[in-house]
Amino acid sequence: MNYKLSFSTLFVSISVISLFAIMVYLNVSTLELNETVGSGLFYLKGYYEEGNMIVTEQGIGVITLPLAIGLVLSALIKGVQFYRTPAAMN
């Protein structure tokens, strides 16, 4: 069976799976005070002291990291499928 998925289906599937994996990782991981996971666009989680309060936050990386993973892996899979497909026979 030679079934090919579309780019959008691959992208959404991989992004959802990686989002699930990242959320599980963030829920299981424990951070020390003033420790962060990731930086910039891929900032996932931070735990720090602000005044008299201890703050835990989630960053934009919770969304951007799965999208980046989905984009790269989808492009890679479609590229492999394109180059491994035999030429059309007449």
PDB file of N, CA and C in Angstrom, residues 18-89:
ATOM      1  N   SER A  18       3.504  16.614  19.269  1.00  0.00           N
ATOM      2  CA  SER A  18       4.589  17.286  19.985  1.00  0.00           C
ATOM      3  C   SER A  18       4.046  18.227  21.063  1.00  0.00           C
ATOM      4  N   LEU A  19       2.889  18.856  20.844  1.00  0.00           N
ATOM      5  CA  LEU A  19       2.272  19.680  21.887  1.00  0.00           C
ATOM      6  C   LEU A  19       1.925  18.824  23.096  1.00  0.00           C
ATOM      7  N   PHE A  20       1.363  17.656  22.856  1.00  0.00           N
ATOM      8  CA  PHE A  20       1.036  16.736  23.950  1.00  0.00           C
ATOM      9  C   PHE A  20       2.303  16.345  24.721  1.00  0.00           C
ATOM     10  N   ALA A  21       3.360  16.013  24.009  1.00  0.00           N
ATOM     11  CA  ALA A  21       4.611  15.605  24.660  1.00  0.00           C
ATOM     12  C   ALA A  21       5.210  16.753  25.473  1.00  0.00           C
ATOM     13  N   ILE A  22       5.158  17.967  24.949  1.00  0.00           N
ATOM     14  CA  ILE A  22       5.698  19.122  25.662  1.00  0.00           C
ATOM     15  C   ILE A  22       4.881  19.414  26.913  1.00  0.00           C
ATOM     16  N   MET A  23       3.551  19.335  26.821  1.00  0.00           N
ATOM     17  CA  MET A  23       2.717  19.596  27.993  1.00  0.00           C
ATOM     18  C   MET A  23       2.948  18.554  29.079  1.00  0.00           C
ATOM     19  N   VAL A  24       3.110  17.297  28.700  1.00  0.00           N
ATOM     20  CA  VAL A  24       3.410  16.252  29.684  1.00  0.00           C
ATOM     21  C   VAL A  24       4.751  16.539  30.340  1.00  0.00           C
ATOM     22  N   TYR A  25       5.753  16.904  29.531  1.00  0.00           N
ATOM     23  CA  TYR A  25       7.076  17.214  30.069  1.00  0.00           C
ATOM     24  C   TYR A  25       7.010  18.385  31.054  1.00  0.00           C
ATOM     25  N   LEU A  26       6.275  19.425  30.714  1.00  0.00           N
ATOM     26  CA  LEU A  26       6.187  20.594  31.590  1.00  0.00           C
ATOM     27  C   LEU A  26       5.461  20.272  32.893  1.00  0.00           C
ATOM     28  N   ASN A  27       4.481  19.397  32.843  1.00  0.00           N
ATOM     29  CA  ASN A  27       3.766  19.034  34.057  1.00  0.00           C
ATOM     30  C   ASN A  27       4.586  18.131  34.965  1.00  0.00           C
ATOM     31  N   VAL A  28       5.444  17.326  34.392  1.00  0.00           N
ATOM     32  CA  VAL A  28       6.245  16.387  35.173  1.00  0.00           C
ATOM     33  C   VAL A  28       7.514  17.034  35.713  1.00  0.00           C
ATOM     34  N   SER A  29       8.067  17.997  34.969  1.00  0.00           N
ATOM     35  CA  SER A  29       9.346  18.593  35.361  1.00  0.00           C
ATOM     36  C   SER A  29       9.179  19.488  36.592  1.00  0.00           C
ATOM     37  N   THR A  30      10.197  19.479  37.409  1.00  0.00           N
ATOM     38  CA  THR A  30      10.233  20.361  38.572  1.00  0.00           C
ATOM     39  C   THR A  30      11.372  21.352  38.381  1.00  0.00           C
ATOM     40  N   LEU A  31      11.095  22.605  38.686  1.00  0.00           N
ATOM     41  CA  LEU A  31      12.085  23.660  38.516  1.00  0.00           C
ATOM     42  C   LEU A  31      12.499  24.212  39.866  1.00  0.00           C
ATOM     43  N   GLU A  32      13.749  24.575  39.959  1.00  0.00           N
ATOM     44  CA  GLU A  32      14.244  25.288  41.128  1.00  0.00           C
ATOM     45  C   GLU A  32      13.907  26.773  40.959  1.00  0.00           C
ATOM     46  N   LEU A  33      14.007  27.510  42.037  1.00  0.00           N
ATOM     47  CA  LEU A  33      13.734  28.940  41.991  1.00  0.00           C
ATOM     48  C   LEU A  33      14.712  29.624  41.035  1.00  0.00           C
ATOM     49  N   ASN A  34      14.223  30.569  40.247  1.00  0.00           N
ATOM     50  CA  ASN A  34      14.977  31.314  39.236  1.00  0.00           C
ATOM     51  C   ASN A  34      15.500  30.424  38.113  1.00  0.00           C
ATOM     52  N   GLU A  35      14.789  29.382  37.779  1.00  0.00           N
ATOM     53  CA  GLU A  35      15.171  28.491  36.689  1.00  0.00           C
ATOM     54  C   GLU A  35      14.128  28.591  35.582  1.00  0.00           C
ATOM     55  N   THR A  36      14.588  28.515  34.335  1.00  0.00           N
ATOM     56  CA  THR A  36      13.683  28.572  33.192  1.00  0.00           C
ATOM     57  C   THR A  36      13.973  27.408  32.250  1.00  0.00           C
ATOM     58  N   VAL A  37      13.005  27.108  31.410  1.00  0.00           N
ATOM     59  CA  VAL A  37      13.172  26.111  30.356  1.00  0.00           C
ATOM     60  C   VAL A  37      12.969  26.832  29.035  1.00  0.00           C
ATOM     61  N   GLY A  38      14.009  26.891  28.221  1.00  0.00           N
ATOM     62  CA  GLY A  38      13.939  27.558  26.932  1.00  0.00           C
ATOM     63  C   GLY A  38      14.224  29.039  27.037  1.00  0.00           C
ATOM     64  N   SER A  39      14.298  29.671  25.863  1.00  0.00           N
ATOM     65  CA  SER A  39      14.516  31.117  25.826  1.00  0.00           C
ATOM     66  C   SER A  39      13.968  31.680  24.524  1.00  0.00           C
ATOM     67  N   GLY A  40      13.704  32.962  24.510  1.00  0.00           N
ATOM     68  CA  GLY A  40      13.206  33.633  23.311  1.00  0.00           C
ATOM     69  C   GLY A  40      11.860  33.096  22.855  1.00  0.00           C
ATOM     70  N   LEU A  41      11.737  32.794  21.560  1.00  0.00           N
ATOM     71  CA  LEU A  41      10.486  32.264  21.018  1.00  0.00           C
ATOM     72  C   LEU A  41      10.173  30.868  21.529  1.00  0.00           C
ATOM     73  N   PHE A  42      11.175  30.187  22.048  1.00  0.00           N
ATOM     74  CA  PHE A  42      10.984  28.820  22.526  1.00  0.00           C
ATOM     75  C   PHE A  42      11.009  28.747  24.057  1.00  0.00           C
ATOM     76  N   TYR A  43      10.659  29.852  24.716  1.00  0.00           N
ATOM     77  CA  TYR A  43      10.581  29.896  26.181  1.00  0.00           C
ATOM     78  C   TYR A  43       9.357  29.109  26.631  1.00  0.00           C
ATOM     79  N   LEU A  44       9.579  28.044  27.407  1.00  0.00           N
ATOM     80  CA  LEU A  44       8.480  27.174  27.802  1.00  0.00           C
ATOM     81  C   LEU A  44       7.939  27.485  29.193  1.00  0.00           C
ATOM     82  N   LYS A  45       8.830  27.609  30.168  1.00  0.00           N
ATOM     83  CA  LYS A  45       8.347  27.722  31.539  1.00  0.00           C
ATOM     84  C   LYS A  45       9.385  28.429  32.391  1.00  0.00           C
ATOM     85  N   GLY A  46       8.924  29.201  33.335  1.00  0.00           N
ATOM     86  CA  GLY A  46       9.810  29.884  34.264  1.00  0.00           C
ATOM     87  C   GLY A  46       9.261  29.835  35.677  1.00  0.00           C
ATOM     88  N   TYR A  47      10.173  29.847  36.634  1.00  0.00           N
ATOM     89  CA  TYR A  47       9.806  29.791  38.045  1.00  0.00           C
ATOM     90  C   TYR A  47      10.732  30.756  38.765  1.00  0.00           C
ATOM     91  N   TYR A  48      10.210  31.873  39.241  1.00  0.00           N
ATOM     92  CA  TYR A  48      11.070  32.890  39.836  1.00  0.00           C
ATOM     93  C   TYR A  48      10.329  33.654  40.929  1.00  0.00           C
ATOM     94  N   GLU A  49      11.098  34.459  41.641  1.00  0.00           N
ATOM     95  CA  GLU A  49      10.546  35.250  42.741  1.00  0.00           C
ATOM     96  C   GLU A  49      10.411  36.695  42.270  1.00  0.00           C
ATOM     97  N   GLU A  50       9.232  37.255  42.495  1.00  0.00           N
ATOM     98  CA  GLU A  50       8.972  38.648  42.132  1.00  0.00           C
ATOM     99  C   GLU A  50       8.415  39.353  43.361  1.00  0.00           C
ATOM    100  N   GLY A  51       9.244  40.135  44.001  1.00  0.00           N
ATOM    101  CA  GLY A  51       8.836  40.770  45.250  1.00  0.00           C
ATOM    102  C   GLY A  51       8.682  39.725  46.335  1.00  0.00           C
ATOM    103  N   ASN A  52       7.500  39.650  46.948  1.00  0.00           N
ATOM    104  CA  ASN A  52       7.237  38.650  47.978  1.00  0.00           C
ATOM    105  C   ASN A  52       6.500  37.430  47.435  1.00  0.00           C
ATOM    106  N   MET A  53       6.296  37.375  46.125  1.00  0.00           N
ATOM    107  CA  MET A  53       5.538  36.274  45.524  1.00  0.00           C
ATOM    108  C   MET A  53       6.458  35.382  44.706  1.00  0.00           C
ATOM    109  N   ILE A  54       6.090  34.120  44.636  1.00  0.00           N
ATOM    110  CA  ILE A  54       6.773  33.181  43.751  1.00  0.00           C
ATOM    111  C   ILE A  54       5.873  32.958  42.548  1.00  0.00           C
ATOM    112  N   VAL A  55       6.415  33.170  41.355  1.00  0.00           N
ATOM    113  CA  VAL A  55       5.635  33.165  40.125  1.00  0.00           C
ATOM    114  C   VAL A  55       6.062  31.991  39.243  1.00  0.00           C
ATOM    115  N   THR A  56       5.087  31.272  38.740  1.00  0.00           N
ATOM    116  CA  THR A  56       5.321  30.241  37.728  1.00  0.00           C
ATOM    117  C   THR A  56       4.590  30.681  36.472  1.00  0.00           C
ATOM    118  N   GLU A  57       5.299  30.674  35.351  1.00  0.00           N
ATOM    119  CA  GLU A  57       4.663  31.115  34.109  1.00  0.00           C
ATOM    120  C   GLU A  57       5.004  30.178  32.959  1.00  0.00           C
ATOM    121  N   GLN A  58       4.114  30.164  31.975  1.00  0.00           N
ATOM    122  CA  GLN A  58       4.384  29.439  30.738  1.00  0.00           C
ATOM    123  C   GLN A  58       4.605  30.472  29.647  1.00  0.00           C
ATOM    124  N   GLY A  59       5.571  30.204  28.794  1.00  0.00           N
ATOM    125  CA  GLY A  59       5.918  31.147  27.746  1.00  0.00           C
ATOM    126  C   GLY A  59       5.293  30.790  26.413  1.00  0.00           C
ATOM    127  N   ILE A  60       5.629  31.582  25.419  1.00  0.00           N
ATOM    128  CA  ILE A  60       5.075  31.409  24.074  1.00  0.00           C
ATOM    129  C   ILE A  60       5.595  30.146  23.401  1.00  0.00           C
ATOM    130  N   GLY A  61       6.672  29.584  23.919  1.00  0.00           N
ATOM    131  CA  GLY A  61       7.249  28.367  23.342  1.00  0.00           C
ATOM    132  C   GLY A  61       6.324  27.171  23.391  1.00  0.00           C
ATOM    133  N   VAL A  62       5.330  27.205  24.268  1.00  0.00           N
ATOM    134  CA  VAL A  62       4.361  26.110  24.342  1.00  0.00           C
ATOM    135  C   VAL A  62       3.606  25.991  23.013  1.00  0.00           C
ATOM    136  N   ILE A  63       3.461  27.088  22.296  1.00  0.00           N
ATOM    137  CA  ILE A  63       2.803  27.078  20.991  1.00  0.00           C
ATOM    138  C   ILE A  63       3.821  27.020  19.856  1.00  0.00           C
ATOM    139  N   THR A  64       4.886  27.841  19.938  1.00  0.00           N
ATOM    140  CA  THR A  64       5.821  27.938  18.820  1.00  0.00           C
ATOM    141  C   THR A  64       6.683  26.696  18.643  1.00  0.00           C
ATOM    142  N   LEU A  65       7.061  26.030  19.715  1.00  0.00           N
ATOM    143  CA  LEU A  65       7.910  24.842  19.592  1.00  0.00           C
ATOM    144  C   LEU A  65       7.204  23.693  18.860  1.00  0.00           C
ATOM    145  N   PRO A  66       5.960  23.336  19.214  1.00  0.00           N
ATOM    146  CA  PRO A  66       5.277  22.295  18.431  1.00  0.00           C
ATOM    147  C   PRO A  66       5.067  22.678  16.964  1.00  0.00           C
ATOM    148  N   LEU A  67       4.788  23.957  16.700  1.00  0.00           N
ATOM    149  CA  LEU A  67       4.617  24.387  15.315  1.00  0.00           C
ATOM    150  C   LEU A  67       5.925  24.266  14.536  1.00  0.00           C
ATOM    151  N   ALA A  68       7.035  24.636  15.161  1.00  0.00           N
ATOM    152  CA  ALA A  68       8.337  24.513  14.496  1.00  0.00           C
ATOM    153  C   ALA A  68       8.693  23.050  14.255  1.00  0.00           C
ATOM    154  N   ILE A  69       8.452  22.202  15.245  1.00  0.00           N
ATOM    155  CA  ILE A  69       8.716  20.769  15.092  1.00  0.00           C
ATOM    156  C   ILE A  69       7.851  20.197  13.977  1.00  0.00           C
ATOM    157  N   GLY A  70       6.567  20.560  13.965  1.00  0.00           N
ATOM    158  CA  GLY A  70       5.657  20.082  12.927  1.00  0.00           C
ATOM    159  C   GLY A  70       6.080  20.527  11.539  1.00  0.00           C
ATOM    160  N   LEU A  71       6.513  21.774  11.403  1.00  0.00           N
ATOM    161  CA  LEU A  71       6.929  22.296  10.109  1.00  0.00           C
ATOM    162  C   LEU A  71       8.172  21.571   9.593  1.00  0.00           C
ATOM    163  N   VAL A  72       9.171  21.438  10.442  1.00  0.00           N
ATOM    164  CA  VAL A  72      10.420  20.810  10.014  1.00  0.00           C
ATOM    165  C   VAL A  72      10.216  19.337   9.675  1.00  0.00           C
ATOM    166  N   LEU A  73       9.542  18.604  10.550  1.00  0.00           N
ATOM    167  CA  LEU A  73       9.346  17.174  10.290  1.00  0.00           C
ATOM    168  C   LEU A  73       8.430  16.919   9.094  1.00  0.00           C
ATOM    169  N   SER A  74       7.402  17.734   8.912  1.00  0.00           N
ATOM    170  CA  SER A  74       6.513  17.575   7.763  1.00  0.00           C
ATOM    171  C   SER A  74       7.259  17.826   6.460  1.00  0.00           C
ATOM    172  N   ALA A  75       8.062  18.878   6.442  1.00  0.00           N
ATOM    173  CA  ALA A  75       8.846  19.168   5.240  1.00  0.00           C
ATOM    174  C   ALA A  75       9.838  18.050   4.957  1.00  0.00           C
ATOM    175  N   LEU A  76      10.454  17.520   5.999  1.00  0.00           N
ATOM    176  CA  LEU A  76      11.406  16.430   5.834  1.00  0.00           C
ATOM    177  C   LEU A  76      10.721  15.171   5.292  1.00  0.00           C
ATOM    178  N   ILE A  77       9.576  14.820   5.855  1.00  0.00           N
ATOM    179  CA  ILE A  77       8.845  13.629   5.409  1.00  0.00           C
ATOM    180  C   ILE A  77       8.364  13.798   3.966  1.00  0.00           C
ATOM    181  N   LYS A  78       7.811  14.962   3.632  1.00  0.00           N
ATOM    182  CA  LYS A  78       7.356  15.184   2.261  1.00  0.00           C
ATOM    183  C   LYS A  78       8.528  15.182   1.280  1.00  0.00           C
ATOM    184  N   GLY A  79       9.680  15.698   1.688  1.00  0.00           N
ATOM    185  CA  GLY A  79      10.863  15.660   0.836  1.00  0.00           C
ATOM    186  C   GLY A  79      11.321  14.238   0.574  1.00  0.00           C
ATOM    187  N   VAL A  80      11.324  13.411   1.611  1.00  0.00           N
ATOM    188  CA  VAL A  80      11.702  12.009   1.452  1.00  0.00           C
ATOM    189  C   VAL A  80      10.699  11.293   0.560  1.00  0.00           C
ATOM    190  N   GLN A  81       9.412  11.555   0.754  1.00  0.00           N
ATOM    191  CA  GLN A  81       8.395  10.927  -0.094  1.00  0.00           C
ATOM    192  C   GLN A  81       8.541  11.349  -1.551  1.00  0.00           C
ATOM    193  N   PHE A  82       8.883  12.599  -1.775  1.00  0.00           N
ATOM    194  CA  PHE A  82       9.025  13.100  -3.141  1.00  0.00           C
ATOM    195  C   PHE A  82      10.199  12.430  -3.858  1.00  0.00           C
ATOM    196  N   TYR A  83      11.324  12.315  -3.174  1.00  0.00           N
ATOM    197  CA  TYR A  83      12.510  11.744  -3.813  1.00  0.00           C
ATOM    198  C   TYR A  83      12.493  10.222  -3.884  1.00  0.00           C
ATOM    199  N   ARG A  84      11.697   9.563  -3.048  1.00  0.00           N
ATOM    200  CA  ARG A  84      11.623   8.114  -3.100  1.00  0.00           C
ATOM    201  C   ARG A  84      10.524   7.595  -4.013  1.00  0.00           C
ATOM    202  N   THR A  85       9.665   8.497  -4.503  1.00  0.00           N
ATOM    203  CA  THR A  85       8.575   8.092  -5.395  1.00  0.00           C
ATOM    204  C   THR A  85       9.139   7.797  -6.782  1.00  0.00           C
ATOM    205  N   PRO A  86       8.855   6.633  -7.331  1.00  0.00           N
ATOM    206  CA  PRO A  86       9.356   6.337  -8.677  1.00  0.00           C
ATOM    207  C   PRO A  86       8.651   7.215  -9.717  1.00  0.00           C
ATOM    208  N   ALA A  87       9.320   7.428 -10.813  1.00  0.00           N
ATOM    209  CA  ALA A  87       8.745   8.247 -11.889  1.00  0.00           C
ATOM    210  C   ALA A  87       7.495   7.565 -12.452  1.00  0.00           C
ATOM    211  N   ALA A  88       6.581   8.369 -12.953  1.00  0.00           N
ATOM    212  CA  ALA A  88       5.339   7.821 -13.520  1.00  0.00           C
ATOM    213  C   ALA A  88       5.665   7.012 -14.776  1.00  0.00           C
ATOM    214  N   MET A  89       5.045   5.863 -14.879  1.00  0.00           N
ATOM    215  CA  MET A  89       5.273   5.004 -16.050  1.00  0.00           C
ATOM    216  C   MET A  89       4.124   5.172 -17.027  1.00  0.00           C
TER     217      MET A  89
END
